[in-house]
PDB file of C-alpha atoms in Angstrom:
ATOM      1  CA  MET A  55      30.119  -5.201  -5.769  1.00  0.00           C
ATOM      2  CA  MET A  56      29.229  -4.123  -2.209  1.00  0.00           C
ATOM      3  CA  SER A  57      27.361  -0.833  -2.386  1.00  0.00           C
ATOM      4  CA  ALA A  58      26.156   1.555   0.283  1.00  0.00           C
ATOM      5  CA  PRO A  59      22.412   1.563   1.000  1.00  0.00           C
ATOM      6  CA  SER A  60      20.581   3.794  -1.487  1.00  0.00           C
ATOM      7  CA  VAL A  61      17.149   5.378  -1.178  1.00  0.00           C
ATOM      8  CA  LYS A  62      14.745   5.341  -4.101  1.00  0.00           C
ATOM      9  CA  GLN A  63      11.452   7.240  -4.134  1.00  0.00           C
ATOM     10  CA  LEU A  64       9.123   5.764  -6.721  1.00  0.00           C
ATOM     11  CA  PRO A  65       6.079   7.310  -8.388  1.00  0.00           C
ATOM     12  CA  PRO A  66       2.734   5.987  -7.143  1.00  0.00           C
ATOM     13  CA  PRO A  67       1.883   2.685  -8.870  1.00  0.00           C
ATOM     14  CA  PRO A  68      -1.663   2.439 -10.286  1.00  0.00           C
ATOM     15  CA  VAL A  69      -4.197   1.175  -7.756  1.00  0.00           C
ATOM     16  CA  ASP A  70      -5.497  -2.337  -8.423  1.00  0.00           C
ATOM     17  CA  ARG A  71      -9.018  -1.995  -7.031  1.00  0.00           C
ATOM     18  CA  ARG A  72      -9.768  -5.685  -7.405  1.00  0.00           C
ATOM     19  CA  GLU A  73      -6.694  -6.496  -5.323  1.00  0.00           C
ATOM     20  CA  VAL A  74      -7.739  -4.025  -2.617  1.00  0.00           C
ATOM     21  CA  LEU A  75     -11.132  -5.711  -2.408  1.00  0.00           C
ATOM     22  CA  ARG A  76      -9.471  -9.121  -2.259  1.00  0.00           C
ATOM     23  CA  TYR A  77      -7.396  -8.001   0.723  1.00  0.00           C
ATOM     24  CA  ALA A  78     -10.623  -6.768   2.318  1.00  0.00           C
ATOM     25  CA  GLY A  79     -12.224 -10.195   1.858  1.00  0.00           C
ATOM     26  CA  HIS A  80     -14.530  -9.316  -1.044  1.00  0.00           C
ATOM     27  CA  THR A  81     -13.907 -11.994  -3.651  1.00  0.00           C
ATOM     28  CA  GLY A  82     -17.175 -11.924  -5.599  1.00  0.00           C
ATOM     29  CA  ALA A  83     -17.428 -10.814  -9.205  1.00  0.00           C
ATOM     30  CA  GLY A  84     -19.700  -7.849  -8.536  1.00  0.00           C
ATOM     31  CA  VAL A  85     -19.115  -4.917  -6.191  1.00  0.00           C
ATOM     32  CA  GLU A  86     -22.076  -3.157  -4.616  1.00  0.00           C
ATOM     33  CA  GLU A  87     -22.209   0.572  -5.256  1.00  0.00           C
ATOM     34  CA  PRO A  88     -21.790   1.671  -1.597  1.00  0.00           C
ATOM     35  CA  LEU A  89     -18.592  -0.369  -1.317  1.00  0.00           C
ATOM     36  CA  ALA A  90     -17.269   0.917  -4.638  1.00  0.00           C
ATOM     37  CA  LEU A  91     -17.958   4.505  -3.567  1.00  0.00           C
ATOM     38  CA  LEU A  92     -16.272   3.950  -0.209  1.00  0.00           C
ATOM     39  CA  LEU A  93     -13.224   2.540  -1.954  1.00  0.00           C
ATOM     40  CA  GLU A  94     -12.986   5.599  -4.190  1.00  0.00           C
ATOM     41  CA  GLU A  95     -13.296   7.799  -1.104  1.00  0.00           C
ATOM     42  CA  CYS A  96     -10.422   5.910   0.529  1.00  0.00           C
ATOM     43  CA  ILE A  97      -8.243   6.204  -2.562  1.00  0.00           C
ATOM     44  CA  LYS A  98      -8.913   9.929  -2.949  1.00  0.00           C
ATOM     45  CA  GLU A  99      -8.134  10.645   0.699  1.00  0.00           C
ATOM     46  CA  THR A 100      -5.101   8.390   0.976  1.00  0.00           C
ATOM     47  CA  LEU A 101      -3.027   8.668  -2.181  1.00  0.00           C
ATOM     48  CA  PRO A 102      -1.828  12.269  -1.742  1.00  0.00           C
ATOM     49  CA  ARG A 103      -0.536  11.378   1.748  1.00  0.00           C
ATOM     50  CA  LEU A 104       1.611   8.380   0.857  1.00  0.00           C
ATOM     51  CA  ARG A 105       5.366   8.364   0.257  1.00  0.00           C
ATOM     52  CA  TYR A 106       6.638   5.390  -1.730  1.00  0.00           C
ATOM     53  CA  ARG A 107      10.183   4.897  -0.479  1.00  0.00           C
ATOM     54  CA  VAL A 108      12.662   2.034  -0.759  1.00  0.00           C
ATOM     55  CA  VAL A 109      16.144   1.658   0.704  1.00  0.00           C
ATOM     56  CA  TRP A 110      18.217  -1.080  -0.916  1.00  0.00           C
ATOM     57  CA  GLN A 111      21.705  -2.512  -1.096  1.00  0.00           C
ATOM     58  CA  GLU A 112      23.382  -5.067  -3.350  1.00  0.00           C
ATOM     59  CA  LEU A 113      25.716  -7.546  -1.652  1.00  0.00           C
ATOM     60  CA  PRO A 114      28.026 -10.253  -2.985  1.00  0.00           C
ATOM     61  CA  LEU A 115      27.536 -13.922  -2.225  1.00  0.00           C
ATOM     62  CA  PRO A 116      28.367 -15.719  -0.016  1.00  0.00           C
ATOM     63  CA  LEU A 117      26.909 -13.455   2.649  1.00  0.00           C
ATOM     64  CA  SER A 118      28.795 -12.382   5.737  1.00  0.00           C
ATOM     65  CA  GLY A 119      27.753 -10.724   8.976  1.00  0.00           C
ATOM     66  CA  PHE A 120      24.449 -12.542   9.439  1.00  0.00           C
ATOM     67  CA  ASP A 121      23.391 -15.027  12.078  1.00  0.00           C
ATOM     68  CA  PRO A 122      24.515 -18.467  10.792  1.00  0.00           C
ATOM     69  CA  THR A 123      20.984 -19.918  10.776  1.00  0.00           C
ATOM     70  CA  GLU A 124      19.620 -16.905   8.918  1.00  0.00           C
ATOM     71  CA  ARG A 125      22.522 -16.901   6.472  1.00  0.00           C
ATOM     72  CA  MET A 126      22.032 -20.597   5.652  1.00  0.00           C
ATOM     73  CA  ALA A 127      18.292 -20.080   5.098  1.00  0.00           C
ATOM     74  CA  MET A 128      18.950 -17.136   2.783  1.00  0.00           C
ATOM     75  CA  GLU A 129      21.677 -18.839   0.801  1.00  0.00           C
ATOM     76  CA  ALA A 130      19.515 -21.944   0.327  1.00  0.00           C
ATOM     77  CA  ARG A 131      17.007 -19.702  -1.479  1.00  0.00           C
ATOM     78  CA  LEU A 132      19.808 -17.969  -3.403  1.00  0.00           C
ATOM     79  CA  SER A 133      21.432 -21.053  -4.908  1.00  0.00           C
ATOM     80  CA  GLY A 134      22.869 -20.216  -8.330  1.00  0.00           C
ATOM     81  CA  CYS A 135      22.825 -16.464  -7.695  1.00  0.00           C
ATOM     82  CA  ARG A 136      25.901 -14.254  -7.989  1.00  0.00           C
ATOM     83  CA  SER A 137      24.684 -11.447  -5.719  1.00  0.00           C
ATOM     84  CA  VAL A 138      21.687 -10.366  -3.691  1.00  0.00           C
ATOM     85  CA  VAL A 139      19.672  -7.183  -3.336  1.00  0.00           C
ATOM     86  CA  MET A 140      18.195  -6.566   0.094  1.00  0.00           C
ATOM     87  CA  PHE A 141      15.562  -3.892   0.436  1.00  0.00           C
ATOM     88  CA  ALA A 142      13.073  -2.326   2.808  1.00  0.00           C
ATOM     89  CA  ALA A 143      10.019  -0.493   1.516  1.00  0.00           C
ATOM     90  CA  THR A 144       7.317   1.625   3.112  1.00  0.00           C
ATOM     91  CA  VAL A 145       4.411   3.834   2.103  1.00  0.00           C
ATOM     92  CA  GLY A 146       4.845   5.935   5.241  1.00  0.00           C
ATOM     93  CA  VAL A 147       3.147   6.598   8.544  1.00  0.00           C
ATOM     94  CA  GLU A 148       0.129   8.511   7.200  1.00  0.00           C
ATOM     95  CA  MET A 149      -1.638   5.274   6.274  1.00  0.00           C
ATOM     96  CA  ASP A 150      -1.358   4.075   9.888  1.00  0.00           C
ATOM     97  CA  ARG A 151      -2.739   7.386  11.131  1.00  0.00           C
ATOM     98  CA  LEU A 152      -5.748   7.186   8.838  1.00  0.00           C
ATOM     99  CA  ILE A 153      -6.498   3.580   9.812  1.00  0.00           C
ATOM    100  CA  THR A 154      -6.266   4.448  13.521  1.00  0.00           C
ATOM    101  CA  ARG A 155      -8.471   7.501  13.083  1.00  0.00           C
ATOM    102  CA  TYR A 156     -11.225   5.714  11.178  1.00  0.00           C
ATOM    103  CA  SER A 157     -11.144   2.585  13.349  1.00  0.00           C
ATOM    104  CA  ARG A 158     -12.927   4.740  15.927  1.00  0.00           C
ATOM    105  CA  LEU A 159     -15.074   6.812  13.588  1.00  0.00           C
ATOM    106  CA  ARG A 160     -15.934   4.467  10.691  1.00  0.00           C
ATOM    107  CA  PRO A 161     -14.732   0.875  11.171  1.00  0.00           C
ATOM    108  CA  ALA A 162     -15.831  -0.204   7.676  1.00  0.00           C
ATOM    109  CA  LYS A 163     -13.697   2.527   6.160  1.00  0.00           C
ATOM    110  CA  ALA A 164     -10.763   1.591   8.401  1.00  0.00           C
ATOM    111  CA  GLU A 165     -10.995  -1.995   7.137  1.00  0.00           C
ATOM    112  CA  LEU A 166     -10.903  -0.826   3.535  1.00  0.00           C
ATOM    113  CA  LEU A 167      -8.006   1.545   4.271  1.00  0.00           C
ATOM    114  CA  ASP A 168      -6.084  -1.346   5.780  1.00  0.00           C
ATOM    115  CA  ALA A 169      -6.664  -3.371   2.612  1.00  0.00           C
ATOM    116  CA  LEU A 170      -5.638  -0.405   0.470  1.00  0.00           C
ATOM    117  CA  GLY A 171      -2.432  -0.067   2.496  1.00  0.00           C
ATOM    118  CA  SER A 172      -1.615  -3.729   1.901  1.00  0.00           C
ATOM    119  CA  GLU A 173      -2.195  -3.330  -1.831  1.00  0.00           C
ATOM    120  CA  ARG A 174      -0.061  -0.161  -1.901  1.00  0.00           C
ATOM    121  CA  ILE A 175       2.998  -1.692  -0.232  1.00  0.00           C
ATOM    122  CA  GLU A 176       2.827  -4.794  -2.422  1.00  0.00           C
ATOM    123  CA  ALA A 177       2.497  -2.599  -5.513  1.00  0.00           C
ATOM    124  CA  LEU A 178       5.544  -0.614  -4.370  1.00  0.00           C
ATOM    125  CA  CYS A 179       7.603  -3.792  -3.935  1.00  0.00           C
ATOM    126  CA  ASP A 180       6.496  -5.011  -7.367  1.00  0.00           C
ATOM    127  CA  ALA A 181       7.420  -1.659  -8.941  1.00  0.00           C
ATOM    128  CA  PHE A 182      10.850  -1.708  -7.317  1.00  0.00           C
ATOM    129  CA  CYS A 183      11.499  -5.279  -8.476  1.00  0.00           C
ATOM    130  CA  GLU A 184      10.361  -4.431 -12.015  1.00  0.00           C
ATOM    131  CA  ALA A 185      12.785  -1.481 -12.112  1.00  0.00           C
ATOM    132  CA  LEU A 186      15.554  -3.683 -10.724  1.00  0.00           C
ATOM    133  CA  ALA A 187      14.815  -6.393 -13.312  1.00  0.00           C
ATOM    134  CA  ALA A 188      15.013  -3.841 -16.141  1.00  0.00           C
ATOM    135  CA  GLU A 189      18.324  -2.508 -14.835  1.00  0.00           C
ATOM    136  CA  LYS A 190      19.852  -5.966 -14.431  1.00  0.00           C
ATOM    137  CA  LYS A 191      18.594  -7.134 -17.822  1.00  0.00           C
ATOM    138  CA  GLY A 192      20.789  -4.437 -19.346  1.00  0.00           C
ATOM    139  CA  GLU A 193      23.732  -6.160 -17.648  1.00  0.00           C
ATOM    140  CA  GLY A 194      22.728  -9.609 -18.920  1.00  0.00           C
ATOM    141  CA  LEU A 195      21.364 -10.591 -15.509  1.00  0.00           C
ATOM    142  CA  LEU A 196      18.012 -11.778 -14.179  1.00  0.00           C
ATOM    143  CA  ILE A 197      16.326 -11.463 -10.798  1.00  0.00           C
ATOM    144  CA  ALA A 198      14.774 -14.255  -8.753  1.00  0.00           C
ATOM    145  CA  PRO A 199      11.387 -13.874  -7.022  1.00  0.00           C
ATOM    146  CA  ARG A 200      11.645 -11.829  -3.839  1.00  0.00           C
ATOM    147  CA  PHE A 201      11.228 -13.442  -0.445  1.00  0.00           C
ATOM    148  CA  SER A 202      10.942 -12.032   3.060  1.00  0.00           C
ATOM    149  CA  PRO A 203      11.845 -12.932   6.645  1.00  0.00           C
ATOM    150  CA  GLY A 204       9.145 -15.077   8.219  1.00  0.00           C
ATOM    151  CA  TYR A 205       8.544 -17.175   5.088  1.00  0.00           C
ATOM    152  CA  GLY A 206       9.927 -20.654   4.584  1.00  0.00           C
ATOM    153  CA  LYS A 207      12.954 -21.386   6.745  1.00  0.00           C
ATOM    154  CA  LEU A 208      14.093 -17.769   7.052  1.00  0.00           C
ATOM    155  CA  PRO A 209      13.107 -16.642  10.571  1.00  0.00           C
ATOM    156  CA  LEU A 210      11.339 -13.357  11.192  1.00  0.00           C
ATOM    157  CA  THR A 211      14.290 -12.318  13.373  1.00  0.00           C
ATOM    158  CA  ALA A 212      16.260 -11.705  10.151  1.00  0.00           C
ATOM    159  CA  GLN A 213      14.311  -8.453   9.870  1.00  0.00           C
ATOM    160  CA  ARG A 214      16.494  -6.992  12.622  1.00  0.00           C
ATOM    161  CA  GLU A 215      19.651  -7.505  10.604  1.00  0.00           C
ATOM    162  CA  LEU A 216      18.100  -6.337   7.331  1.00  0.00           C
ATOM    163  CA  ILE A 217      16.806  -3.116   8.877  1.00  0.00           C
ATOM    164  CA  ALA A 218      20.143  -2.476  10.607  1.00  0.00           C
ATOM    165  CA  LEU A 219      22.163  -3.285   7.473  1.00  0.00           C
ATOM    166  CA  LEU A 220      20.054  -0.928   5.365  1.00  0.00           C
ATOM    167  CA  ASP A 221      19.994   1.804   8.045  1.00  0.00           C
ATOM    168  CA  ALA A 222      16.272   1.818   7.309  1.00  0.00           C
ATOM    169  CA  SER A 223      15.329   3.687  10.472  1.00  0.00           C
ATOM    170  CA  ARG A 224      17.357   6.736   9.492  1.00  0.00           C
ATOM    171  CA  LYS A 225      16.903   6.513   5.739  1.00  0.00           C
ATOM    172  CA  ILE A 226      13.161   5.821   5.394  1.00  0.00           C
ATOM    173  CA  GLY A 227      11.824   5.984   8.977  1.00  0.00           C
ATOM    174  CA  LEU A 228      11.237   2.225   9.283  1.00  0.00           C
ATOM    175  CA  THR A 229      11.625   0.763  12.783  1.00  0.00           C
ATOM    176  CA  LEU A 230      11.109  -2.620  14.429  1.00  0.00           C
ATOM    177  CA  ASN A 231       9.755  -3.205  17.934  1.00  0.00           C
ATOM    178  CA  GLU A 232      10.623  -6.024  20.347  1.00  0.00           C
ATOM    179  CA  SER A 233       7.799  -8.147  18.904  1.00  0.00           C
ATOM    180  CA  LEU A 234       9.364  -7.775  15.412  1.00  0.00           C
ATOM    181  CA  LEU A 235       6.469  -5.635  14.181  1.00  0.00           C
ATOM    182  CA  MET A 236       7.403  -2.898  11.748  1.00  0.00           C
ATOM    183  CA  SER A 237       6.391   0.729  11.966  1.00  0.00           C
ATOM    184  CA  PRO A 238       4.965   2.058   9.698  1.00  0.00           C
ATOM    185  CA  THR A 239       2.953  -1.149   9.490  1.00  0.00           C
ATOM    186  CA  LYS A 240       2.549  -0.980   5.719  1.00  0.00           C
ATOM    187  CA  SER A 241       6.193  -1.849   5.154  1.00  0.00           C
ATOM    188  CA  VAL A 242       8.130  -4.830   3.806  1.00  0.00           C
ATOM    189  CA  THR A 243      11.671  -6.162   4.030  1.00  0.00           C
ATOM    190  CA  ALA A 244      12.732  -8.507   1.251  1.00  0.00           C
ATOM    191  CA  ILE A 245      15.590 -10.239  -0.515  1.00  0.00           C
ATOM    192  CA  VAL A 246      16.094 -10.673  -4.265  1.00  0.00           C
ATOM    193  CA  GLY A 247      18.684 -12.945  -5.847  1.00  0.00           C
ATOM    194  CA  ILE A 248      20.580 -11.831  -8.960  1.00  0.00           C
ATOM    195  CA  TYR A 249      21.765 -14.493 -11.387  1.00  0.00           C
ATOM    196  CA  GLU A 250      23.332 -14.736 -14.825  1.00  0.00           C
ATOM    197  CA  GLU A 251      21.133 -15.287 -17.840  1.00  0.00           C
ATOM    198  CA  SER A 252      21.701 -18.722 -19.361  1.00  0.00           C
ATOM    199  CA  VAL A 253      23.336 -18.644 -22.776  1.00  0.00           C
TER     200      VAL A 253
END
């Protein structure tokens, strides 16, 4: 069941404008025209520059090769699963460059770009998990909700092992600094349990 890490490039998911505004802190029902126009400007400028890439690998359970504390935290979340898919996803470095550029020139636009980047990476993860769910359903299997290092009892340090395991630096250009911050910043590492459908 152990497979080598594979890279998948997905088509751009549709932009959820309401979700972008939520990330930016705008939770009201109405959106003022200047903000709506700025959002459209951000979308038009950003979308052609993004690359929606995922590197993933399916592993059997129980896991091996992880720090014991990290392995126990993962397996506690994977109870009842027969295997696990680990993945790293990114929308690329261009989003970071745009945010940095506009943080000096137009801070309001930079804030909206940051929110758009957050929506884009979450949409990419959702699209990958939907494709994985469809594939596994054909095998009579289901997927559990994804979870990431830094949530619950799984320490953020697990990102080091996930990125190394997936060879994410070479395959999709995703790196981790000493403070455990990812670059590009609009990136995610996550774990998805695979389990058998109840009869």
